[in-house]
Short mmCIF file of C-alpha atoms in Angstrom, two decimals:
data_model
loop_
_atom_site.label_atom_id
_atom_site.label_comp_id
_atom_site.label_asym_id
_atom_site.label_seq_id
_atom_site.Cartn_x
_atom_site.Cartn_y
_atom_site.Cartn_z
CA MET A 1 117.16 145.18 88.78
CA LYS A 2 114.13 145.63 86.59
CA PHE A 3 112.97 142.09 87.17
CA VAL A 4 112.81 142.33 90.91
CA ASP A 5 111.21 145.77 90.64
CA GLU A 6 108.33 144.26 88.68
CA TYR A 7 107.70 141.81 91.47
CA ARG A 8 104.83 142.68 93.79
CA ASP A 9 106.90 142.30 96.95
CA ALA A 10 109.86 144.25 95.62
CA ASP A 11 110.27 146.20 98.87
CA LYS A 12 110.41 143.04 100.94
CA ALA A 13 112.86 141.51 98.46
CA ARG A 14 115.10 144.54 98.66
CA ALA A 15 115.01 144.48 102.47
CA LEU A 16 115.98 140.79 102.47
CA ALA A 17 118.79 141.42 100.00
CA ALA A 18 120.16 144.08 102.37
CA LYS A 19 120.02 141.63 105.28
CA ILE A 20 121.82 139.06 103.12
CA ALA A 21 124.57 141.55 102.31
CA GLY A 22 124.89 142.32 106.02
CA LEU A 23 125.63 138.66 106.79
CA CYS A 24 128.48 138.26 104.29
CA GLU A 25 131.94 138.29 105.84
CA PRO A 26 134.25 140.69 104.01
CA GLY A 27 136.50 138.89 101.54
CA ARG A 28 134.62 135.61 101.69
CA GLN A 29 132.89 134.09 98.65
CA TYR A 30 129.73 132.04 99.09
CA LYS A 31 128.58 129.48 96.58
CA PHE A 32 125.15 127.87 97.00
CA MET A 33 123.59 125.28 94.74
CA GLU A 34 119.88 125.40 93.94
CA VAL A 35 119.17 121.75 93.26
CA CYS A 36 115.77 122.20 91.63
CA GLY A 37 115.06 123.42 88.10
CA GLY A 38 111.98 125.28 89.38
CA HIS A 39 114.25 127.42 91.53
CA THR A 40 116.54 128.10 88.57
CA HIS A 41 113.47 129.33 86.73
CA THR A 42 112.52 131.79 89.50
CA ILE A 43 116.10 133.02 89.83
CA TYR A 44 116.31 133.95 86.14
CA LYS A 45 112.76 135.11 85.75
CA HIS A 46 113.27 137.66 88.52
CA GLY A 47 116.95 138.33 87.98
CA LEU A 48 117.65 137.47 91.61
CA GLU A 49 121.38 137.03 91.03
CA ASP A 50 121.73 140.67 90.09
CA TYR A 51 120.19 141.53 93.37
CA LEU A 52 122.51 139.50 95.56
CA PRO A 53 125.85 140.82 96.77
CA GLU A 54 128.72 139.85 94.47
CA GLN A 55 130.09 137.58 97.17
CA VAL A 56 127.08 135.26 96.85
CA SER A 57 126.80 133.14 93.74
CA LEU A 58 124.18 130.58 92.86
CA VAL A 59 125.06 127.40 91.03
CA HIS A 60 122.44 125.37 89.19
CA GLY A 61 122.07 121.77 90.13
CA PRO A 62 120.95 118.58 88.38
CA GLY A 63 117.29 118.91 89.37
CA CYS A 64 115.75 118.84 85.93
CA PRO A 65 114.58 115.28 85.22
CA VAL A 66 114.38 115.81 81.47
CA CYS A 67 117.92 117.17 81.38
CA VAL A 68 119.49 114.18 83.11
CA ILE A 69 118.07 111.47 80.80
CA PRO A 70 120.98 110.12 78.74
CA MET A 71 120.64 109.83 74.98
CA GLY A 72 120.74 106.04 75.09
CA ARG A 73 117.46 105.93 77.01
CA VAL A 74 115.76 108.10 74.38
CA ASP A 75 117.03 105.66 71.75
CA ASP A 76 115.67 102.73 73.79
CA ALA A 77 112.26 104.41 74.01
CA ILE A 78 112.20 104.96 70.25
CA HIS A 79 113.21 101.33 69.75
CA ILE A 80 110.23 100.19 71.85
CA ALA A 81 107.92 102.58 69.99
CA SER A 82 109.11 101.05 66.69
CA GLN A 83 107.84 97.57 67.61
CA PRO A 84 104.59 96.50 65.92
CA ASP A 85 101.34 97.57 67.59
CA VAL A 86 102.97 99.76 70.21
CA ILE A 87 101.68 103.13 71.35
CA MET A 88 104.32 104.99 73.36
CA THR A 89 103.13 107.74 75.69
CA SER A 90 105.22 110.47 77.24
CA PHE A 91 105.04 113.81 79.01
CA GLY A 92 105.28 116.69 76.53
CA ASP A 93 108.68 117.74 77.93
CA MET A 94 110.31 114.61 76.53
CA MET A 95 109.09 115.00 72.95
CA ARG A 96 111.92 117.28 71.83
CA VAL A 97 114.79 115.62 73.70
CA PRO A 98 117.27 114.42 71.09
CA GLY A 99 118.44 110.81 71.02
CA SER A 100 121.25 109.75 68.73
CA GLY A 101 118.80 109.36 65.81
CA GLY A 102 116.50 112.27 66.61
CA THR A 103 113.62 113.12 68.91
CA PHE A 104 110.22 111.51 69.54
CA PHE A 105 108.77 114.01 67.08
CA ASP A 106 111.31 112.96 64.43
CA SER A 107 110.50 109.34 65.14
CA ASN A 108 106.77 109.96 64.67
CA ALA A 109 107.52 111.50 61.27
CA GLU A 110 108.96 108.10 60.41
CA GLY A 111 105.87 106.24 61.53
CA THR A 112 105.96 105.58 65.27
CA ASN A 113 103.00 106.45 67.45
CA ILE A 114 104.39 108.42 70.40
CA ARG A 115 101.67 110.44 72.09
CA MET A 116 101.84 113.20 74.65
CA VAL A 117 99.92 112.60 77.85
CA TYR A 118 99.41 114.75 80.92
CA SER A 119 99.36 111.90 83.42
CA PRO A 120 100.27 108.19 83.54
CA LEU A 121 96.56 107.65 84.22
CA ASP A 122 95.86 109.03 80.73
CA SER A 123 98.28 106.47 79.40
CA LEU A 124 96.40 103.71 81.22
CA LYS A 125 93.18 104.99 79.70
CA ILE A 126 94.67 104.76 76.20
CA ALA A 127 95.53 101.12 77.01
CA ARG A 128 91.91 100.42 78.00
CA GLN A 129 90.67 102.05 74.79
CA ASN A 130 93.12 100.14 72.57
CA PRO A 131 93.00 96.49 73.67
CA ASP A 132 94.69 95.38 70.42
CA LYS A 133 97.75 97.62 71.06
CA HIS A 134 100.41 97.59 73.75
CA VAL A 135 100.67 100.96 75.48
CA VAL A 136 103.96 101.97 77.09
CA PHE A 137 104.36 104.88 79.47
CA MET A 138 107.78 106.58 79.34
CA ALA A 139 108.13 107.37 83.04
CA ILE A 140 110.53 110.16 83.91
CA GLY A 141 111.00 112.45 86.86
CA PHE A 142 112.17 112.66 90.42
CA GLU A 143 110.01 111.90 93.44
CA THR A 144 107.39 114.41 92.28
CA THR A 145 106.22 112.12 89.49
CA ALA A 146 107.31 108.65 90.68
CA PRO A 147 104.34 108.30 93.10
CA SER A 148 101.95 108.89 90.18
CA THR A 149 103.60 106.11 88.19
CA ALA A 150 103.42 103.88 91.28
CA MET A 151 99.70 104.54 91.78
CA THR A 152 99.04 103.90 88.08
CA LEU A 153 100.85 100.54 88.27
CA LEU A 154 98.80 99.54 91.31
CA ARG A 155 95.65 100.50 89.44
CA ALA A 156 96.69 98.57 86.31
CA ARG A 157 97.28 95.44 88.36
CA GLU A 158 94.00 95.85 90.24
CA GLU A 159 92.10 96.18 86.96
CA GLY A 160 94.01 93.28 85.39
CA ILE A 161 95.10 95.36 82.38
CA GLU A 162 97.41 93.27 80.21
CA ASN A 163 98.43 95.66 77.43
CA PHE A 164 100.15 98.32 79.52
CA SER A 165 103.75 98.71 80.67
CA VAL A 166 106.08 101.34 82.07
CA PHE A 167 109.53 102.23 80.74
CA CYS A 168 110.86 103.37 84.08
CA ASN A 169 113.39 106.21 84.12
CA HIS A 170 112.58 107.61 87.51
CA VAL A 171 115.59 109.06 89.27
CA THR A 172 116.10 109.95 92.88
CA ILE A 173 117.67 113.20 93.99
CA ILE A 174 119.72 112.27 97.05
CA PRO A 175 122.45 110.21 95.26
CA ALA A 176 122.87 113.02 92.73
CA ILE A 177 123.48 115.54 95.50
CA LYS A 178 125.95 113.10 97.06
CA ALA A 179 127.77 112.71 93.72
CA ILE A 180 128.12 116.47 93.49
CA LEU A 181 129.41 116.66 97.06
CA ASP A 182 131.96 113.95 96.24
CA SER A 183 133.05 115.67 93.02
CA PRO A 184 136.35 117.50 93.23
CA ASP A 185 135.24 120.10 90.66
CA LEU A 186 133.09 122.18 92.86
CA ARG A 187 133.30 123.68 96.33
CA LEU A 188 129.88 124.57 97.69
CA ASP A 189 128.89 126.32 100.90
CA GLY A 190 125.34 125.05 101.08
CA PHE A 191 122.20 124.01 99.25
CA LEU A 192 118.74 125.28 98.50
CA GLY A 193 116.76 122.05 98.82
CA PRO A 194 114.07 121.23 96.25
CA GLY A 195 110.52 122.22 97.19
CA HIS A 196 108.16 119.77 95.56
CA VAL A 197 110.43 116.73 95.75
CA SER A 198 110.58 117.36 99.49
CA THR A 199 106.77 117.30 99.65
CA VAL A 200 107.19 113.59 98.94
CA ILE A 201 110.49 112.61 100.59
CA GLY A 202 110.34 115.08 103.49
CA CYS A 203 113.43 116.69 105.03
CA ARG A 204 115.07 113.78 106.81
CA PRO A 205 116.89 112.33 103.75
CA TYR A 206 119.00 115.51 103.58
CA GLU A 207 120.39 115.14 107.08
CA PHE A 208 123.57 113.38 105.89
CA ILE A 209 124.51 116.54 103.99
CA ALA A 210 124.75 118.42 107.26
CA ALA A 211 126.01 115.52 109.36
CA ASP A 212 128.58 113.93 107.02
CA TYR A 213 129.56 116.78 104.71
CA GLY A 214 129.16 119.72 107.06
CA LYS A 215 127.00 121.72 104.63
CA PRO A 216 123.74 123.47 105.50
CA LEU A 217 120.61 122.88 103.43
CA VAL A 218 117.40 124.90 103.43
CA VAL A 219 114.34 123.46 101.68
CA ALA A 220 113.00 126.43 99.74
CA GLY A 221 109.73 127.56 98.17
CA PHE A 222 109.45 128.91 94.63
CA GLU A 223 108.72 132.58 95.04
CA PRO A 224 111.52 135.14 94.92
CA LEU A 225 111.01 135.90 98.62
CA ASP A 226 111.27 132.19 99.47
CA ILE A 227 114.59 131.95 97.69
CA LEU A 228 116.01 135.09 99.25
CA GLN A 229 114.77 134.03 102.68
CA SER A 230 116.43 130.61 102.23
CA ILE A 231 119.74 132.20 101.20
CA TYR A 232 119.46 134.38 104.28
CA GLN A 233 118.92 131.28 106.46
CA LEU A 234 121.95 129.57 104.88
CA LEU A 235 124.15 132.58 105.60
CA LEU A 236 122.83 132.81 109.13
CA GLN A 237 123.79 129.19 109.75
CA LEU A 238 127.28 129.79 108.34
CA ARG A 239 127.75 132.89 110.47
CA ASP A 240 126.69 131.02 113.61
CA GLY A 241 128.84 128.00 112.72
CA ARG A 242 125.74 125.81 112.48
CA CYS A 243 125.07 123.24 109.87
CA GLU A 244 121.50 121.96 109.74
CA VAL A 245 118.60 121.01 107.53
CA GLU A 246 115.96 123.72 107.73
CA ASN A 247 112.54 123.87 106.11
CA GLN A 248 111.70 127.33 104.79
CA TYR A 249 108.78 125.88 102.77
CA SER A 250 106.99 124.30 105.74
CA ARG A 251 103.69 125.73 104.54
CA VAL A 252 103.74 122.99 101.88
CA VAL A 253 106.49 120.53 102.86
CA PRO A 254 105.87 118.30 105.91
CA TRP A 255 109.06 117.19 107.67
CA GLN A 256 108.15 113.50 107.24
CA GLY A 257 107.09 113.84 103.58
CA ASN A 258 104.06 112.16 102.01
CA VAL A 259 103.77 108.77 103.67
CA VAL A 260 101.17 107.40 101.23
CA ALA A 261 103.34 108.33 98.24
CA LEU A 262 106.46 106.76 99.75
CA LYS A 263 104.53 103.57 100.47
CA ALA A 264 103.18 103.33 96.90
CA MET A 265 106.70 103.81 95.50
CA ALA A 266 108.18 101.21 97.84
CA GLU A 267 105.48 98.71 96.86
CA THR A 268 106.06 98.98 93.12
CA MET A 269 109.69 100.09 92.65
CA GLU A 270 113.16 99.38 93.96
CA LEU A 271 116.54 101.04 93.52
CA ARG A 272 118.65 100.03 90.52
CA PRO A 273 122.26 99.12 91.29
CA TYR A 274 123.29 102.06 89.10
CA PHE A 275 121.93 104.42 86.45
CA GLU A 276 123.56 106.72 83.96
CA TRP A 277 122.85 110.43 84.36
CA ARG A 278 123.55 112.74 81.54
CA GLY A 279 126.66 114.67 82.41
CA LEU A 280 127.12 113.05 85.80
CA GLY A 281 127.83 109.53 84.54
CA PHE A 282 126.89 106.36 86.39
CA ILE A 283 125.63 106.92 89.93
CA SER A 284 124.96 104.00 92.29
CA HIS A 285 121.42 103.48 93.56
CA SER A 286 120.24 106.65 91.89
CA ALA A 287 117.22 105.46 89.95
CA MET A 288 114.19 103.21 90.28
CA ARG A 289 113.11 100.10 88.41
CA LEU A 290 109.97 98.01 88.82
CA ARG A 291 109.94 95.25 91.41
CA ASP A 292 109.74 91.62 90.29
CA GLY A 293 106.08 91.55 91.31
CA PHE A 294 105.42 94.04 88.52
CA ALA A 295 107.55 92.31 85.86
CA GLU A 296 104.58 91.99 83.49
CA PHE A 297 104.24 95.80 83.54
CA ASP A 298 107.96 96.43 83.03
CA ALA A 299 108.72 97.53 79.47
CA GLU A 300 112.38 96.63 80.01
CA ARG A 301 111.35 93.00 80.48
CA VAL A 302 108.46 92.95 78.00
CA PHE A 303 110.68 94.24 75.17
CA SER A 304 114.29 93.60 74.35
CA MET A 305 116.18 96.84 74.04
CA PRO A 306 119.50 97.89 72.58
CA GLY A 307 120.55 99.55 75.86
CA VAL A 308 123.48 101.14 74.09
CA ARG A 309 125.33 103.91 75.82
CA VAL A 310 125.57 106.94 73.55
CA ALA A 311 128.04 109.72 74.17
CA ASP A 312 126.72 113.29 74.09
CA PRO A 313 127.58 115.39 71.03
CA LYS A 314 131.10 116.77 71.41
CA ALA A 315 129.99 120.38 71.32
CA CYS A 316 127.47 119.86 74.11
CA GLN A 317 128.53 120.84 77.62
CA CYS A 318 125.30 119.95 79.44
CA GLY A 319 127.33 117.77 81.80
CA GLU A 320 129.35 120.69 83.09
CA VAL A 321 126.19 122.81 83.33
CA LEU A 322 124.36 120.08 85.27
CA LYS A 323 127.23 119.75 87.71
CA GLY A 324 127.29 123.50 88.18
CA VAL A 325 130.85 123.76 86.87
CA LEU A 326 129.85 125.94 83.91
CA LYS A 327 127.25 128.67 83.71
CA PRO A 328 124.94 128.05 80.72
CA TRP A 329 126.34 131.00 78.77
CA GLU A 330 129.86 129.66 79.19
CA CYS A 331 128.98 126.66 77.01
CA LYS A 332 130.52 126.93 73.54
CA VAL A 333 127.23 126.45 71.67
CA PHE A 334 124.85 128.34 74.00
CA GLY A 335 122.56 130.64 72.05
CA THR A 336 124.36 129.98 68.77
CA ALA A 337 124.15 126.37 67.58
CA CYS A 338 122.02 125.39 70.59
CA THR A 339 118.73 127.24 71.14
CA PRO A 340 115.29 126.12 72.40
CA GLU A 341 114.19 125.79 68.74
CA THR A 342 117.19 123.65 67.77
CA PRO A 343 118.45 122.17 71.03
CA ILE A 344 121.65 120.13 71.01
CA GLY A 345 121.59 119.39 74.71
CA THR A 346 118.80 118.59 77.15
CA CYS A 347 119.39 121.68 79.31
CA MET A 348 118.07 123.76 76.41
CA VAL A 349 114.99 121.56 75.88
CA SER A 350 113.16 121.58 79.16
CA PRO A 351 111.78 124.89 80.44
CA GLU A 352 113.32 123.91 83.77
CA GLY A 353 116.74 123.39 82.23
CA ALA A 354 119.23 126.05 83.22
CA CYS A 355 120.09 126.93 79.60
CA ALA A 356 116.46 127.33 78.52
CA ALA A 357 115.75 129.44 81.60
CA TYR A 358 118.66 131.74 80.76
CA TYR A 359 117.76 131.90 77.11
CA ASN A 360 114.00 132.36 77.46
CA PHE A 361 114.26 135.36 79.71
CA GLY A 362 116.13 137.06 76.96
CA ARG A 363 118.78 138.60 79.13
CA PHE A 364 121.61 136.29 78.30
CA SER A 365 122.14 136.26 74.60
CA ARG A 366 125.81 135.64 73.98
CA GLN A 367 126.37 139.19 72.86
CA ARG A 368 124.80 140.68 75.95
CA VAL A 369 126.74 138.37 78.21
CA LYS A 370 129.91 139.49 76.53
CA GLU A 371 128.95 143.09 77.09
CA ALA A 372 127.99 142.41 80.68
CA THR A 373 131.11 140.50 81.56
CA GLY A 374 133.53 142.35 79.34
CA ALA A 375 134.57 138.97 77.90
CA MET B 20 105.68 118.25 84.37
CA CYS B 21 107.69 119.13 87.41
CA LEU B 22 105.48 122.06 88.21
CA GLY B 23 102.98 121.56 90.99
CA ILE B 24 99.85 123.41 89.96
CA PRO B 25 97.19 124.53 92.43
CA GLY B 26 93.61 123.42 91.88
CA GLU B 27 90.41 124.03 93.83
CA VAL B 28 88.39 120.94 94.61
CA VAL B 29 84.87 121.26 93.20
CA GLU B 30 83.52 117.84 94.09
CA ILE B 31 84.54 114.35 95.06
CA VAL B 32 83.29 111.97 92.39
CA PRO B 33 80.49 109.79 93.86
CA GLU B 34 81.48 106.15 94.32
CA GLN B 35 85.09 106.96 93.35
CA PRO B 36 86.56 108.49 96.49
CA ASP B 37 90.04 108.66 94.89
CA LEU B 38 88.75 110.96 92.18
CA ALA B 39 88.04 114.68 92.59
CA ARG B 40 86.92 117.27 90.11
CA VAL B 41 89.11 120.35 90.37
CA LYS B 42 89.28 123.77 88.79
CA VAL B 43 92.67 124.94 87.53
CA SER B 44 92.88 128.33 85.84
CA GLY B 45 89.31 127.94 84.57
CA VAL B 46 89.83 124.35 83.39
CA ARG B 47 87.78 121.66 85.12
CA ARG B 48 89.21 118.17 85.15
CA ALA B 49 89.24 115.04 87.27
CA ILE B 50 92.38 114.27 89.25
CA ASN B 51 93.38 111.47 91.60
CA VAL B 52 93.51 112.32 95.32
CA GLY B 53 94.59 108.87 96.51
CA LEU B 54 98.01 110.13 97.63
CA LEU B 55 96.54 112.42 100.29
CA GLU B 56 96.22 111.01 103.78
CA GLU B 57 92.98 112.91 104.29
CA ARG B 58 90.51 113.19 101.44
CA PRO B 59 89.95 116.81 100.47
CA ALA B 60 86.52 118.44 100.55
CA PRO B 61 84.97 120.87 98.05
CA GLY B 62 86.56 124.27 98.51
CA ASP B 63 89.95 122.81 99.53
CA TRP B 64 93.03 123.61 97.48
CA VAL B 65 95.53 120.97 96.39
CA LEU B 66 98.88 121.02 94.61
CA ILE B 67 98.67 118.76 91.54
CA HIS B 68 101.51 116.90 89.83
CA VAL B 69 100.76 114.96 86.62
CA GLY B 70 97.17 114.25 87.60
CA PHE B 71 97.70 113.48 91.28
CA ALA B 72 97.22 115.78 94.28
CA LEU B 73 100.44 115.58 96.31
CA SER B 74 99.55 117.99 99.10
CA LYS B 75 96.80 120.15 100.48
CA ILE B 76 97.56 123.84 100.60
CA ASP B 77 95.70 126.86 101.93
CA GLU B 78 94.04 129.40 99.72
CA GLU B 79 96.70 132.04 100.22
CA GLU B 80 99.45 129.63 99.18
CA ALA B 81 97.37 128.61 96.16
CA ARG B 82 97.01 132.22 95.05
CA ALA B 83 100.74 132.86 95.48
CA ALA B 84 101.62 129.68 93.57
CA LEU B 85 99.22 130.59 90.77
CA GLU B 86 100.69 134.06 90.48
CA PHE B 87 104.17 132.55 90.27
CA LEU B 88 103.08 130.05 87.61
CA GLU B 89 101.25 132.63 85.52
CA GLY B 90 104.44 134.70 85.65
CA ILE B 91 106.62 131.97 84.18
CA GLY B 92 104.67 132.05 80.95
CA GLN B 93 104.80 129.36 78.30
CA SER B 94 105.62 126.34 80.41
CA TYR B 95 102.56 126.97 82.59
CA VAL B 96 100.39 127.49 79.50
CA ASP B 97 101.70 124.16 78.18
CA GLU B 98 100.98 122.46 81.50
CA VAL B 99 97.37 123.71 81.58
CA ASP B 100 96.96 122.73 77.92
CA ALA B 101 98.19 119.25 78.76
CA LEU B 102 95.72 119.11 81.65
CA ARG B 103 92.95 120.19 79.30
CA GLN B 104 93.67 117.08 77.17
CA SER B 105 93.60 114.87 80.22
CA MET B 106 90.73 112.39 80.59
CA ILE B 107 91.50 110.77 83.94
CA GLU B 108 88.76 108.49 85.18
#
């Protein structure tokens, strides 16, 4: 309870938690998935699960773009970086993600030049400053970062820059949610929809979840009160027998999304027939690649790549964690062999990964979990 | 990377209407505002993802978002550090 008590709106949070408890039917269990890693972060930071009635459980979804990159793509990136006169650039989050032969940091120790950048525009600037090198941007992320890559590509073409390309690993959230709905492993009662992704795609793409699968979804903000309010709205829908897409985060998320961003993405990228997600396997139409018009900026066409599929380490259960089948602390190596300092799986690398969120808030060391659960 | 961080627009860069100088937790950097349907004006708040403003927000939302981010600790520090290294033009 301590974590919620430290929160400035603790009274409001407590009042909402009471309203949530009042909506639960006796004897019924409710399982909601928070799709976004940012939400997972808030939930553990503030210990919100402890505050909810036992009947309500939250399951973490696949919404951490670093976590879902399969090892083979890390290997491909390192392969590109190993070519002569290449500078690879990447967001800092990717630097410690292990491929089969190590991380970007490990690769740099062996002589590659993989640099951290804040924005794809910084990568483009490095290309301008280094006309004798080829600069590759390792593009990752959902629809929160894909528009930035798109705008950078448009800029590169406009400026006629010839030594810049993008290794595109952008993924799109809707097919992943659909894969989870189609999976027999998990029965969910509803979803907390991602906040910032929805700023770009809007709320309409979620409508099939209500219409075809009969599950409610509430797009939620990132503060503890937002999350509790959204859980309350989900329960209210279930009580009333409704099943709709609602926007709790309307102060930031417009229903129609960001039209300029969607247009820039559509101009530069198209859906791949399929893409491998770590833990979830191959999902149709779930990722973006560059359109033919941008072939000269497409690292996958500029360089030949091994493209080898690499299985995750046996001990790693990121897949089950990403699907919401296992809680992070139920993984065999959580907090022992796998820690943020020596991550085995991606969920422990990114601060938005469920395992790192559990671990970093210090409340879920294996020993304490055992004590708490009596396991 | 996934975190949207709030910044206050200080000025629109002359002759580069897609570029705005913003202040984020005391750090001043240029960001791209080309994804906004309406160009922001000095004093406006925007939510920034990897160097691009994705939406305009009001001041109250910006304060709440900042408080949330400062509360999450290291990953926000890393994000602002990354922004500090940024040289968008």
